[in-house]
mmCIF file with all atom_site columns, C-alpha atoms in Angstrom:
data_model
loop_
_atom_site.group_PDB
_atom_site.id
_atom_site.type_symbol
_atom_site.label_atom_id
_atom_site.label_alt_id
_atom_site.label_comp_id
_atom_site.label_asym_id
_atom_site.label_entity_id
_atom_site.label_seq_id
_atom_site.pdbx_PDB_ins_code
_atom_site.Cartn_x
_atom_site.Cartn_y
_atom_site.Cartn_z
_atom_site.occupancy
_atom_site.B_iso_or_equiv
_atom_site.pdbx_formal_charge
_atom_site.auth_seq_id
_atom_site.auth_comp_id
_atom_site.auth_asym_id
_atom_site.auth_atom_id
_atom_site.pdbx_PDB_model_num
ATOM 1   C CA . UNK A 1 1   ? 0.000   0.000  0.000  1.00 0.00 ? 271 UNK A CA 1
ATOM 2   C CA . UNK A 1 2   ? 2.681   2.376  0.819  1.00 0.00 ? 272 UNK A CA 1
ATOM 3   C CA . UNK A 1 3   ? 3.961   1.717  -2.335 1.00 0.00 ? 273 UNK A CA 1
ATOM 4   C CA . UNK A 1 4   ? 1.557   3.718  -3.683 1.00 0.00 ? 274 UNK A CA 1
ATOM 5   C CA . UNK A 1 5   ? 2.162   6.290  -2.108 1.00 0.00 ? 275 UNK A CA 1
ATOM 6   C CA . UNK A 1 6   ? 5.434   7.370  -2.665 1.00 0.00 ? 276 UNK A CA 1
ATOM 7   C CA . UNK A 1 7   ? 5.772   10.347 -1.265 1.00 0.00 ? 277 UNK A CA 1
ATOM 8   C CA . UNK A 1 8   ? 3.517   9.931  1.530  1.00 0.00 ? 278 UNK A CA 1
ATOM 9   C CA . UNK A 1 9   ? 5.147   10.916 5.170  1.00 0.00 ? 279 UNK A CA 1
ATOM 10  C CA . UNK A 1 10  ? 3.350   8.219  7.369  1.00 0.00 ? 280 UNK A CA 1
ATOM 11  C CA . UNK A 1 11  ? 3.078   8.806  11.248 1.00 0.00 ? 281 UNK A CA 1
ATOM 12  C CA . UNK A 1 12  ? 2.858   5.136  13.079 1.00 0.00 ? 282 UNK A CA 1
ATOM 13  C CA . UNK A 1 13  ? 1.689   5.632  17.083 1.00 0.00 ? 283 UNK A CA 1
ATOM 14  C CA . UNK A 1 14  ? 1.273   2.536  19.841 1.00 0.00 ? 284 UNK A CA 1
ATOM 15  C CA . UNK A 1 15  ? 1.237   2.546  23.205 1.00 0.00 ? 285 UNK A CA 1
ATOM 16  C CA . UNK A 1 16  ? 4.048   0.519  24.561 1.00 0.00 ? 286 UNK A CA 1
ATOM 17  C CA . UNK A 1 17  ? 8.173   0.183  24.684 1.00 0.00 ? 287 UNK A CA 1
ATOM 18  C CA . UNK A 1 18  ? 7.503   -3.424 23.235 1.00 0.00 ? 288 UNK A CA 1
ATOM 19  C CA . UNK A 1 19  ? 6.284   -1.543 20.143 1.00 0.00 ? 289 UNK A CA 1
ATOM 20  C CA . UNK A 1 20  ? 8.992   0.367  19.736 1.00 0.00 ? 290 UNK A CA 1
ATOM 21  C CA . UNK A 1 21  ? 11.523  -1.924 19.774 1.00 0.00 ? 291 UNK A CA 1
ATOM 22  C CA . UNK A 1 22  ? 9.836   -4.445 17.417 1.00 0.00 ? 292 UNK A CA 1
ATOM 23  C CA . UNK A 1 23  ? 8.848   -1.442 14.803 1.00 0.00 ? 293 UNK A CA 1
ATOM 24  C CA . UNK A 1 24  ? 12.823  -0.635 15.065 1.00 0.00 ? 294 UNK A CA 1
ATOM 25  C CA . UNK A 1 25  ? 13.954  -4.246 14.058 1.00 0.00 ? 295 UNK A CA 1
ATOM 26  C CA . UNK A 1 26  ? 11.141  -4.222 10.971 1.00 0.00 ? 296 UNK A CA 1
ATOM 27  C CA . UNK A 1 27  ? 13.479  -0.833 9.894  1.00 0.00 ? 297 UNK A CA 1
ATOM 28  C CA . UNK A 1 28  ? 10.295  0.919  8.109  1.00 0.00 ? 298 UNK A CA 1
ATOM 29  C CA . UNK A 1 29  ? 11.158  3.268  5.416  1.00 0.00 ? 299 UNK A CA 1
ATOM 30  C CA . UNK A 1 30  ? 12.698  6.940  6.353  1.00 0.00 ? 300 UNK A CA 1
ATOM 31  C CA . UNK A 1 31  ? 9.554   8.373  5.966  1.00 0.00 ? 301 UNK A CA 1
ATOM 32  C CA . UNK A 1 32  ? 8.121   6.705  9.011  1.00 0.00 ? 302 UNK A CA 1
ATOM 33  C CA . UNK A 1 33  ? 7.842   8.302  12.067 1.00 0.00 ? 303 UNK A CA 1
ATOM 34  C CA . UNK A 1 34  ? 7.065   6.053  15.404 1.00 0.00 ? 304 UNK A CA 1
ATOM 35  C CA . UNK A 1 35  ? 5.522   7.838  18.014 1.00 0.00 ? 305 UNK A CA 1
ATOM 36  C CA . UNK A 1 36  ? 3.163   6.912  21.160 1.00 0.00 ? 306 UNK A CA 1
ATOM 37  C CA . UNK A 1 37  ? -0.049  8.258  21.122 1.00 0.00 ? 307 UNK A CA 1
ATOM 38  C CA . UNK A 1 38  ? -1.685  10.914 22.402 1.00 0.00 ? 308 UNK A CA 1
ATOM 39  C CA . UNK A 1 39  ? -3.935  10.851 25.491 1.00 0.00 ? 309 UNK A CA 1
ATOM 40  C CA . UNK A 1 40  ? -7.142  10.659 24.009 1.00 0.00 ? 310 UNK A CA 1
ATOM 41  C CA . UNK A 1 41  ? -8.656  13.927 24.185 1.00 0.00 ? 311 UNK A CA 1
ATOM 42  C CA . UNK A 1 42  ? -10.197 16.196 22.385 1.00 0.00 ? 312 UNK A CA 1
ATOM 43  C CA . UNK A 1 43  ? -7.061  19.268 22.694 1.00 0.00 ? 313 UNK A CA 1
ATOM 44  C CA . UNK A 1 44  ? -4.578  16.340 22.888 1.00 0.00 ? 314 UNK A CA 1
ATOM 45  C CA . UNK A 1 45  ? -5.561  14.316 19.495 1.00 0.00 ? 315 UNK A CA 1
ATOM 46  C CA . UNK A 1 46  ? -5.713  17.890 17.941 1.00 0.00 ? 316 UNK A CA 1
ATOM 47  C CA . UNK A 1 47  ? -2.314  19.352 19.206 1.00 0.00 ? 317 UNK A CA 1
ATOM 48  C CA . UNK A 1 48  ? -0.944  16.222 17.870 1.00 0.00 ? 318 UNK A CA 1
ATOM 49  C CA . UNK A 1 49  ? -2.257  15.862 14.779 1.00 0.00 ? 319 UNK A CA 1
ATOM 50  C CA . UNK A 1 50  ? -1.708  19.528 14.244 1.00 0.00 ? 320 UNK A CA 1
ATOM 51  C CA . UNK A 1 51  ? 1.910   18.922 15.096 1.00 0.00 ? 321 UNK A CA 1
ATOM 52  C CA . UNK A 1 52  ? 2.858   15.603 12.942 1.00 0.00 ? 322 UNK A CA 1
ATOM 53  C CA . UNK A 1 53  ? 0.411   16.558 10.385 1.00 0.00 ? 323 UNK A CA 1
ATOM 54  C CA . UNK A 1 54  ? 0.869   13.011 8.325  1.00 0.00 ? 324 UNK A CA 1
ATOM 55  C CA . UNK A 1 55  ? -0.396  12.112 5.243  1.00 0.00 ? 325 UNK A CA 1
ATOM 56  C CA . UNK A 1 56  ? -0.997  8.358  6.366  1.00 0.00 ? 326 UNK A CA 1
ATOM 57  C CA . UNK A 1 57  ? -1.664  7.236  9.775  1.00 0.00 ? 327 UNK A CA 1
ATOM 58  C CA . UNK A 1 58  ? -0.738  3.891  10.994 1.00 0.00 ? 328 UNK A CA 1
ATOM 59  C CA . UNK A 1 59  ? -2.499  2.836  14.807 1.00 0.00 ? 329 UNK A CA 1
ATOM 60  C CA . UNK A 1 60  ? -0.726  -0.230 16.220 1.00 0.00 ? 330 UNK A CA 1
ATOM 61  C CA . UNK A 1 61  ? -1.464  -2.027 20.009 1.00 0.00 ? 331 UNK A CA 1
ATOM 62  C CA . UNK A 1 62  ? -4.168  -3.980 21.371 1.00 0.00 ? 332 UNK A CA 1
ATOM 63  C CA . UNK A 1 63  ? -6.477  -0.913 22.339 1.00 0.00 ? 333 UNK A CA 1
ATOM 64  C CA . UNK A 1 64  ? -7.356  1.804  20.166 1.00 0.00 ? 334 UNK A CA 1
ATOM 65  C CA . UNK A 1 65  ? -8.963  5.015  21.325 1.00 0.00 ? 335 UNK A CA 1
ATOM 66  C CA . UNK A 1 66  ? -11.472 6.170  19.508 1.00 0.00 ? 336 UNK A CA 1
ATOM 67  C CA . UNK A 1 67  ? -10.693 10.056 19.365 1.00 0.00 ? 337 UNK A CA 1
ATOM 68  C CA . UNK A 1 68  ? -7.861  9.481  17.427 1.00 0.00 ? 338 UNK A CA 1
ATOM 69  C CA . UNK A 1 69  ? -9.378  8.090  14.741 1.00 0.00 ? 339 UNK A CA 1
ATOM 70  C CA . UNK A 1 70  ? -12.471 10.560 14.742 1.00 0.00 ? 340 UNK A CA 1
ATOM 71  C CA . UNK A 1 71  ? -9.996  13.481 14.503 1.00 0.00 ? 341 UNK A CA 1
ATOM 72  C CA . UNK A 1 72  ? -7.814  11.265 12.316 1.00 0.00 ? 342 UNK A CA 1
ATOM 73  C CA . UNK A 1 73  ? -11.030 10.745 9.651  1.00 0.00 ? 343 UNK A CA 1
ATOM 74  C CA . UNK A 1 74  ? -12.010 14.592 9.950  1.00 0.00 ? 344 UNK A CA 1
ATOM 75  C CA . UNK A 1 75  ? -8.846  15.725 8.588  1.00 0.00 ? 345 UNK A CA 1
ATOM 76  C CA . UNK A 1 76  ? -9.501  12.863 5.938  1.00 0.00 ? 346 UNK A CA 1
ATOM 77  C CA . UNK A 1 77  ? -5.745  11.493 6.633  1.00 0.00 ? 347 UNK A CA 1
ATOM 78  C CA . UNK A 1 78  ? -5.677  7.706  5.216  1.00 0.00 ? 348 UNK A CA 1
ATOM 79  C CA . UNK A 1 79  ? -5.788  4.849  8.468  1.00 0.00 ? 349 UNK A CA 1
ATOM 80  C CA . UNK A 1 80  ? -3.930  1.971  8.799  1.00 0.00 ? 350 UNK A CA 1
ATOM 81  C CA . UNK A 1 81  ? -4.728  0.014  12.059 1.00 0.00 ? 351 UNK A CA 1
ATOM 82  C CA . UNK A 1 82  ? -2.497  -2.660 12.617 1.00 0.00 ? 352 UNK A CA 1
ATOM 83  C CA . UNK A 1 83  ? -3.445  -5.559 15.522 1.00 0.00 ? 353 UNK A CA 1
ATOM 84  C CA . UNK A 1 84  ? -5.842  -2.998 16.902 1.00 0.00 ? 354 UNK A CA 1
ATOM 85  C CA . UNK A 1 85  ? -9.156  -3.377 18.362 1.00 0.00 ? 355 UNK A CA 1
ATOM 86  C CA . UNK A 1 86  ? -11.241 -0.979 20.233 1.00 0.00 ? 356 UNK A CA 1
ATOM 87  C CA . UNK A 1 87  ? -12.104 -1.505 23.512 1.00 0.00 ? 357 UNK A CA 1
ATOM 88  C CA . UNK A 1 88  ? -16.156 -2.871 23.623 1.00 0.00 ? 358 UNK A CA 1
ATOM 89  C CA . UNK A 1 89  ? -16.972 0.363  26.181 1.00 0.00 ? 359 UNK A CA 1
ATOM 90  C CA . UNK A 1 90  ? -15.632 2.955  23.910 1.00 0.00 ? 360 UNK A CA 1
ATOM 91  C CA . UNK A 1 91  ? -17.867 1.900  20.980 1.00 0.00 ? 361 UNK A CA 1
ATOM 92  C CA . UNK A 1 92  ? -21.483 3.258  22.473 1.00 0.00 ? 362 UNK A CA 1
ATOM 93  C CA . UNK A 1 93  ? -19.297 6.389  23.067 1.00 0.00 ? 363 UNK A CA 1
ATOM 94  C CA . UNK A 1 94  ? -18.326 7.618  19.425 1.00 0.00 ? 364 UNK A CA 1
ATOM 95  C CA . UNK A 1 95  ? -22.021 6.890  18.309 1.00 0.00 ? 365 UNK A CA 1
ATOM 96  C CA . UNK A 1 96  ? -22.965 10.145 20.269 1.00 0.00 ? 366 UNK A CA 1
ATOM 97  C CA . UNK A 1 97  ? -23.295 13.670 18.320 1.00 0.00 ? 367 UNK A CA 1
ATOM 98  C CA . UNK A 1 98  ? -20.029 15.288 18.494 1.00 0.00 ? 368 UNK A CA 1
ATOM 99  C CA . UNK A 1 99  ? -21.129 18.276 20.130 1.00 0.00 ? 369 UNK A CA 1
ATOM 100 C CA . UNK A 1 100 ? -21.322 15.984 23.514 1.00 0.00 ? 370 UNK A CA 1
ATOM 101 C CA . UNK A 1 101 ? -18.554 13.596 22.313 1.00 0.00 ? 371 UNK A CA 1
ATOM 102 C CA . UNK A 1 102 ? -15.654 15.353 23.878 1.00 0.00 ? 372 UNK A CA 1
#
């Protein structure tokens, strides 16, 4: 997929040191950039996405939050998700209107 994408800067986020080191010995391309994620807020999600501003997101880990991908999806920023689930209480949550999402 990536491949198509050739110029594409991709952000990949997890959630643990195990992550780290396992991304590291798969030696992605230069133009990935490993970083944990955000604490999933609202002003957190943004102030992150605002600051990495990738053209592909990759999501990696057992949990997902889900206001990282709503804010990832608004900006219309491609998603990978990579042996990621989202936890079963968070689900109900996103189906709300935004306006008492966050």
């Amino acid at each position: 997929a990536l491949a198509e994408l050739p110029d594409a800067h991709v952000l990949l986020t997890s959630s643990t040191a195990t992550s780290t080191v396992a991304l590291a010995a798969a030696r992605p391309p230069d133009r990935c950039i490993h970083v944990f994620q955000p604490v999933d807020t609202v002003q957190a999600v943004r102030r992150f996405l605002d600051h990495w501003r990738p053209d592909v997101a990759g999501f990696s880990e057992l949990d997902f939050w889900p206001r990282l991908m709503i804010e990832t999806k608004g900006r219309e920023i491609p998603m990978i998700l990579v042996n990621s689930r989202m936890p079963e209480g968070s689900f109900p949550w996103t189906l709300r209107p935004p306006s008492r999402a966050g």
